[in-house]
Short mmCIF file of C-alpha atoms in Angstrom, two decimals:
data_model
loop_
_atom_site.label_atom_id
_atom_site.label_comp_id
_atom_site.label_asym_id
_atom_site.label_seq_id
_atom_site.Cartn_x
_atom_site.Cartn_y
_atom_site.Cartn_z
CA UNK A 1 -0.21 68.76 11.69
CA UNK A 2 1.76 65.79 10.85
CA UNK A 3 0.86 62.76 8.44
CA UNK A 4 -0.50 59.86 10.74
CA UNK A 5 1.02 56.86 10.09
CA UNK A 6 -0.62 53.96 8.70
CA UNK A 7 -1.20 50.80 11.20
CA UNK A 8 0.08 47.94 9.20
CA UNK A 9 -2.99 45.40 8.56
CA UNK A 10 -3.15 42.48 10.30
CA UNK A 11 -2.01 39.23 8.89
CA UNK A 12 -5.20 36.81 7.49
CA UNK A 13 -5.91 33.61 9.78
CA UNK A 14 -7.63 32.40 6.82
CA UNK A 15 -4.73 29.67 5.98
CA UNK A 16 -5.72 28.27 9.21
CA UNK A 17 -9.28 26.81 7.77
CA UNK A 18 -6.86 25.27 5.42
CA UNK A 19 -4.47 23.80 7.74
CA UNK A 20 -6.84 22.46 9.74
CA UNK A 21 -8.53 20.35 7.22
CA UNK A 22 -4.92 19.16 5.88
CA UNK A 23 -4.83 17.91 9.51
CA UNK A 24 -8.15 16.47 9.49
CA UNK A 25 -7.52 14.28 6.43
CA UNK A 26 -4.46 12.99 6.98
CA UNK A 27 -6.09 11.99 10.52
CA UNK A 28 -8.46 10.11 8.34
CA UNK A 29 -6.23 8.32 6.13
CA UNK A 30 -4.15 7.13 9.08
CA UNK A 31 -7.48 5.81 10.78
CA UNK A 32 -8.17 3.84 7.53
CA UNK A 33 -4.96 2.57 7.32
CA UNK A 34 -5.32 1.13 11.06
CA UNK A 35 -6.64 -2.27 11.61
CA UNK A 36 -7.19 -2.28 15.34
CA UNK A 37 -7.69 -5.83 15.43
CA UNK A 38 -4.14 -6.93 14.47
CA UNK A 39 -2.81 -4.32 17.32
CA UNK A 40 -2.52 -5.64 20.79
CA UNK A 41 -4.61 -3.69 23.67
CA UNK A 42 -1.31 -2.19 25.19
CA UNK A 43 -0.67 -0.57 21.95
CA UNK A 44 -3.93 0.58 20.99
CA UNK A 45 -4.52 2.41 24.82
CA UNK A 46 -1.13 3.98 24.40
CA UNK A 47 -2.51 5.54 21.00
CA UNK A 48 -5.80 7.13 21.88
CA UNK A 49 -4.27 8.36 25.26
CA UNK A 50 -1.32 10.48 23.18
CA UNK A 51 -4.37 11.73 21.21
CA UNK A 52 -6.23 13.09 24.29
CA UNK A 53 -6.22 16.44 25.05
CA UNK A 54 -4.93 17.47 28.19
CA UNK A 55 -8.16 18.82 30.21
CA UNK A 56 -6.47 21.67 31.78
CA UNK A 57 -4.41 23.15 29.46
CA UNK A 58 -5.42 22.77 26.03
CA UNK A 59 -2.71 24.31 24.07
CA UNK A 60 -0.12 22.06 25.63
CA UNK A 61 -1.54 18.93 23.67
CA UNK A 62 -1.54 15.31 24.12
CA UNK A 63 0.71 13.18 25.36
CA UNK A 64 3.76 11.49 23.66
CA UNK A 65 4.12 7.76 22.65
CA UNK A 66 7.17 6.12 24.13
CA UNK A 67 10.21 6.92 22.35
CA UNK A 68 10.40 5.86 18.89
CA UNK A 69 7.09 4.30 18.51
CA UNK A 70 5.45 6.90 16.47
CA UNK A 71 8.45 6.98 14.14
CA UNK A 72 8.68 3.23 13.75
CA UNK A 73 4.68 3.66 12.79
CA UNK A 74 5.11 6.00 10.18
CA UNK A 75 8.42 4.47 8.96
CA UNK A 76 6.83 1.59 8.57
CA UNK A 77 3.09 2.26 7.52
CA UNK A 78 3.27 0.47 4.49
CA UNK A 79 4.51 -2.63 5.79
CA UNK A 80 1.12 -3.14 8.11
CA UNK A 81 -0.35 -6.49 7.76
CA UNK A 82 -3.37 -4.93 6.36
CA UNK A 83 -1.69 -3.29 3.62
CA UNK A 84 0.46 -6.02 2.76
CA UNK A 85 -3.12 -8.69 3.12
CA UNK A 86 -4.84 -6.21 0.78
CA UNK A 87 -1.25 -5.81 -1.95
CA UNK A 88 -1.41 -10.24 -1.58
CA UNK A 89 -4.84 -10.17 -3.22
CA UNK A 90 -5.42 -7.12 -5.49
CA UNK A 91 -2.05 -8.90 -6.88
CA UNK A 92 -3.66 -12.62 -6.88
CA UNK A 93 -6.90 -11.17 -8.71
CA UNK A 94 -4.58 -9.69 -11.43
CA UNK A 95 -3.24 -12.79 -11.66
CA UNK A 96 -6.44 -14.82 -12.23
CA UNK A 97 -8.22 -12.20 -14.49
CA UNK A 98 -5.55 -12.77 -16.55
CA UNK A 99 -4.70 -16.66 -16.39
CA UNK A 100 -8.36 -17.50 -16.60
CA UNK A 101 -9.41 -14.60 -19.71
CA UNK A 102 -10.00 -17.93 -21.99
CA UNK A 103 -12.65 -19.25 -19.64
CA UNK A 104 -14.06 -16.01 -18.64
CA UNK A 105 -14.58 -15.17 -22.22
CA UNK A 106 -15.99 -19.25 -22.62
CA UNK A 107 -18.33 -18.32 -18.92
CA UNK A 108 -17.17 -21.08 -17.67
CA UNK A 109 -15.41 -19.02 -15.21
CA UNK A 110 -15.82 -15.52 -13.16
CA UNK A 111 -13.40 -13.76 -10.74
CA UNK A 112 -15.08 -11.13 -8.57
CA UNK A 113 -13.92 -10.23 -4.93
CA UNK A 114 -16.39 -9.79 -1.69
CA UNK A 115 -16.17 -10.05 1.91
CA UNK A 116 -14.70 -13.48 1.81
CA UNK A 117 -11.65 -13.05 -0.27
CA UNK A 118 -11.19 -13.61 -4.06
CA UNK A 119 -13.96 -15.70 -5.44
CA UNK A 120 -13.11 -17.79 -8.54
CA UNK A 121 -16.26 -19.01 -9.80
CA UNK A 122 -16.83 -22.48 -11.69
CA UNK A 123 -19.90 -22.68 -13.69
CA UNK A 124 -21.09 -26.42 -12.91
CA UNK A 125 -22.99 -26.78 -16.12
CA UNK A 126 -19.80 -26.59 -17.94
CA UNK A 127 -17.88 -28.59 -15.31
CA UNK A 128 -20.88 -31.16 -14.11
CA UNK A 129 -23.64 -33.20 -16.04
CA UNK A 130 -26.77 -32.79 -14.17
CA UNK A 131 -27.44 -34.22 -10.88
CA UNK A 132 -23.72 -35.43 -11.21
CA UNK A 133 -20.40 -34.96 -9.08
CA UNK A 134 -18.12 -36.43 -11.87
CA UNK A 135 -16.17 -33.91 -13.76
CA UNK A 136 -16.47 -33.38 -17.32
CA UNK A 137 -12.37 -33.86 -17.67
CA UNK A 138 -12.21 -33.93 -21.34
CA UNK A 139 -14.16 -30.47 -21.63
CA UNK A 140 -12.41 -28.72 -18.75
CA UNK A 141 -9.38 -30.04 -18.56
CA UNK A 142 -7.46 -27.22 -19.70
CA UNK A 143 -9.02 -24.73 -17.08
CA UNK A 144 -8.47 -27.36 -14.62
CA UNK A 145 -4.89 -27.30 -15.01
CA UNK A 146 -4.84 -23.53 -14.68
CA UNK A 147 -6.77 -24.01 -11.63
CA UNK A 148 -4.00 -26.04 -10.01
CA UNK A 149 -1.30 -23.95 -11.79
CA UNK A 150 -2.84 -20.99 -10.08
CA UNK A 151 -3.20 -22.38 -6.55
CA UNK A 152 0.84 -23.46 -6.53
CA UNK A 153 1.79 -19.66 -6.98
CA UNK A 154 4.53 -19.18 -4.19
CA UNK A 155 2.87 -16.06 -3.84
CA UNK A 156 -0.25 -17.80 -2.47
CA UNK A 157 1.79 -20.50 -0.47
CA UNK A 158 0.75 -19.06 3.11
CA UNK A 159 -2.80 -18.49 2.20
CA UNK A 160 -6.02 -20.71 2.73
CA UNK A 161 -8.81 -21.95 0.37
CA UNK A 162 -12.32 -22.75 0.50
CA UNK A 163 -14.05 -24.48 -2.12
CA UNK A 164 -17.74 -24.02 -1.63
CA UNK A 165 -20.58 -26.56 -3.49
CA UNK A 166 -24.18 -24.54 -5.05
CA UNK A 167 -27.37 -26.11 -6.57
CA UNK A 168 -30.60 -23.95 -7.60
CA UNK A 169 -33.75 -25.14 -5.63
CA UNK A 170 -34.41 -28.26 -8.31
CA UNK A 171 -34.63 -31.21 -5.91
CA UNK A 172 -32.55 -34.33 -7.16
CA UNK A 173 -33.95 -36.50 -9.11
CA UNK A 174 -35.98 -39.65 -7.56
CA UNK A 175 -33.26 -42.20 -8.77
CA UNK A 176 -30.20 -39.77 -8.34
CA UNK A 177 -26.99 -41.34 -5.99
CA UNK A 178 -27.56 -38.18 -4.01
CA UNK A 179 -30.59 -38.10 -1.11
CA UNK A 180 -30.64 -34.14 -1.69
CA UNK A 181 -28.67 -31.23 -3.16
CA UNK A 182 -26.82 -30.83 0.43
CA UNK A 183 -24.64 -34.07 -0.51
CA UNK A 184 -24.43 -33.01 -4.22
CA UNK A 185 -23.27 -29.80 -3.64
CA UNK A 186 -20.75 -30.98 -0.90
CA UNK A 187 -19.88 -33.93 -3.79
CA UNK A 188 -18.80 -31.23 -6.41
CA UNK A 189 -16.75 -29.57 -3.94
CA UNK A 190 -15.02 -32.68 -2.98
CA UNK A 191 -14.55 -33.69 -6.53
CA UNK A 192 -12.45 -30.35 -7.52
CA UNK A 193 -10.80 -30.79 -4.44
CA UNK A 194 -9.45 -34.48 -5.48
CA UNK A 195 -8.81 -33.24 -8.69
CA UNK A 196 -6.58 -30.07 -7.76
CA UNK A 197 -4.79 -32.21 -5.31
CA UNK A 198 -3.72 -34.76 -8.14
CA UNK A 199 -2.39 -32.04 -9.73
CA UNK A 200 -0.07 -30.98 -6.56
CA UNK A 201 -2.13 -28.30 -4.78
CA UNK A 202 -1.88 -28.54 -1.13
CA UNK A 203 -5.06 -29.76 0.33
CA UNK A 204 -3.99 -28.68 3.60
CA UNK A 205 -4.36 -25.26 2.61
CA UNK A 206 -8.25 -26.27 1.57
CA UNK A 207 -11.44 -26.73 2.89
CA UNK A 208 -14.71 -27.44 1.50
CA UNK A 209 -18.41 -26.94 2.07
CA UNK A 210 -21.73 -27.56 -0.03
CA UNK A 211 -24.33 -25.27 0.94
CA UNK A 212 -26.94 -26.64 -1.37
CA UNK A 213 -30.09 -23.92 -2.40
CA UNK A 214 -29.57 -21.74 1.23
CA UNK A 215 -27.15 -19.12 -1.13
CA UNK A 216 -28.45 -18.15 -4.34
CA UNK A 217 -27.07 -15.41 -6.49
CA UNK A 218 -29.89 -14.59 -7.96
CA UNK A 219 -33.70 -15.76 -7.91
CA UNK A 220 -34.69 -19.52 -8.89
CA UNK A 221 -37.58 -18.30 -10.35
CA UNK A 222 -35.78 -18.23 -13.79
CA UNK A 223 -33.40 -20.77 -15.85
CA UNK A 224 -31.18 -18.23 -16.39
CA UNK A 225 -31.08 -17.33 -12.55
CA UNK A 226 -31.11 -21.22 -11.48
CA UNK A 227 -28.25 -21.38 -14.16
CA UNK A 228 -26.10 -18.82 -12.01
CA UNK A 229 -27.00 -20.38 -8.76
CA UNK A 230 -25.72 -24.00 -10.03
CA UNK A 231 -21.60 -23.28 -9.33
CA UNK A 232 -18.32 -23.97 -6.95
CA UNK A 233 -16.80 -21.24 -5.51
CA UNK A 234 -12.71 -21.47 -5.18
CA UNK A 235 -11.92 -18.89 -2.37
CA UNK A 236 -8.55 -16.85 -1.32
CA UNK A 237 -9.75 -16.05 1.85
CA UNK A 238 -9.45 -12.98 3.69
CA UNK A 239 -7.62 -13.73 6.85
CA UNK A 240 -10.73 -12.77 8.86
CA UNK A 241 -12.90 -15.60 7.30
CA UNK A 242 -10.03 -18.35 8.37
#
C-alpha cells in the first residue's frame, strides 16, 4: 500500500485576536482626538453613518465619506483645534513654571492647570495687607512685572484672561472701606487688573470676578487653610470657559 500523504495544517487565525485589537485602539485614539463640539452637525452625521454597518450584508462594510474627506482628516489630524488649544497651553505653562521659579520658590506664586485653563496663583498675603486692595508694590514689584511680561507673549495674543478675587470666611473688619469680602475680593482683582494694564497688557483680553468665601481650597477651619484660601487667580482660559 502506498504512503498517504500528509494534509498540510491549516494556517492559525490567531493573528486575528491581534489585529483586531490594533483596530480597536487606534479607533480609540481617533475618538480621543475628536472634539465633536468644534465639528458642525453635517460633518459629524456623515462620520458615524460611514461607520455603520450595512444591515444586510455585513462583510461589505460601511459606507464611504465623500471623496477626500477622510484623507484631509488624517492628513491633517494634528492640526485640529483641540490639539493645537491643548499644544497653546501645555506650552504657556512651561513658560510660567519657568518665568515665575523665583516666586514659586518665595510661595508667593503657584501654577497648576484645571478645568478652567492655566491657573497662576497670587498669594494675597504677600501681595495685600489685610483687609486691603492696595498692592504691596515695593515687595512685589518684580513678580508684577513678570506678570505683565508674561501676559504680552505673542503666543498668548488671541487668548482670554480671568482674574478671579478669594478671601477665607474672616468677615471684614467693623471699620474696613469694604461692607464685606464680596467687594474686597472683587477690589483685589480690580487692583491687579489696573496694575497689569499700566504695564501694557490688554485689558480687553481680561475679565474679573471676586467670589469672596463661596470657593475655598481648602477648609477655614485652620490658618494655614484660611492662608491658602486668601489669593487671585490669573486664568488662561480654556476656550470652553469663554
Amino acid at each position: 500500500m502506498g504512503r498517504k500523504t500528509k494534509e498540510p495544517s491549516k494556517p492559525s487565525s490567531a493573528w486575528q485576536g491581534t489585529y483586531g485589537d490594533m483596530i480597536t485602539l487606534m479607533l480609540c485614539f481617533f475618538v480621543m482626538l475628536y472634539n465633536p463640539s468644534e465639528v458642525d452637525v453635517t460633518q459629524l452625521a456623515t462620520i458615524t453613518q460611514s461607520l455603520q454597518m450595512n444591515e444586510t450584508e455585513t462583510t461589505s462594510g460601511g459606507m464611504s465619506l465623500s471623496a477626500g474627506r477622510l484623507s484631509d482628516l488624517g492628513n491633517n489630524i494634528n492640526s485640529l483645534p483641540s490639539v493645537e488649544k491643548g499644544k497653546s497651553l501645555g506650552n504657556a505653562k512651561k513658560k510660567a513654571v519657568s518665568l515665575f521659579a523665583p516666586d514659586v520658590k518665595s510661595n508667593k506664586i503657584t501654577v497648576t492647570s484645571d478645568e478652567r485653563g492655566l491657573v497662576i496663583t497670587l498669594a494675597s498675603d504677600s501681595f495685600f495687607d489685610e483687609g486691603s486692595a492696595d498692592l504691596n508694590i515695593d515687595a512685589t514689584r518684580d513678580t508684577l512685572l513678570r506678570l505683565s511680561g508674561f501676559f504680552k507673549d505673542p503666543e498668548l495674543k488671541n487668548r482670554r484672561f480671568r482674574i478671579e478675587g478669594h478671601t477665607d470666611n474672616t468677615p471684614v473688619s467693623s471699620d474696613s472701606k469694604f461692607p464685606s469680602n464680596w467687594e474686597l475680593s472683587a477690589a483685589r482683582a480690580m487692583s491687579v487688573l489696573h496694575y497689569l494694564a499700566d504695564f501694557g497688557v490688554n485689558e480687553k483680553q481680561f475679565s474679573i470676578a471676586g467670589y469672596a468665601d463661596t470657593r475655598p481650597m481648602f477648609s477655614n477651619n485652620t490658618p494655614e487653610g484660611r492662608a491658602y484660601n486668601r489669593r487671585v487667580d490669573i486664568i488662561i482660559l480654556d476656550e470652553g470657559h469663554f
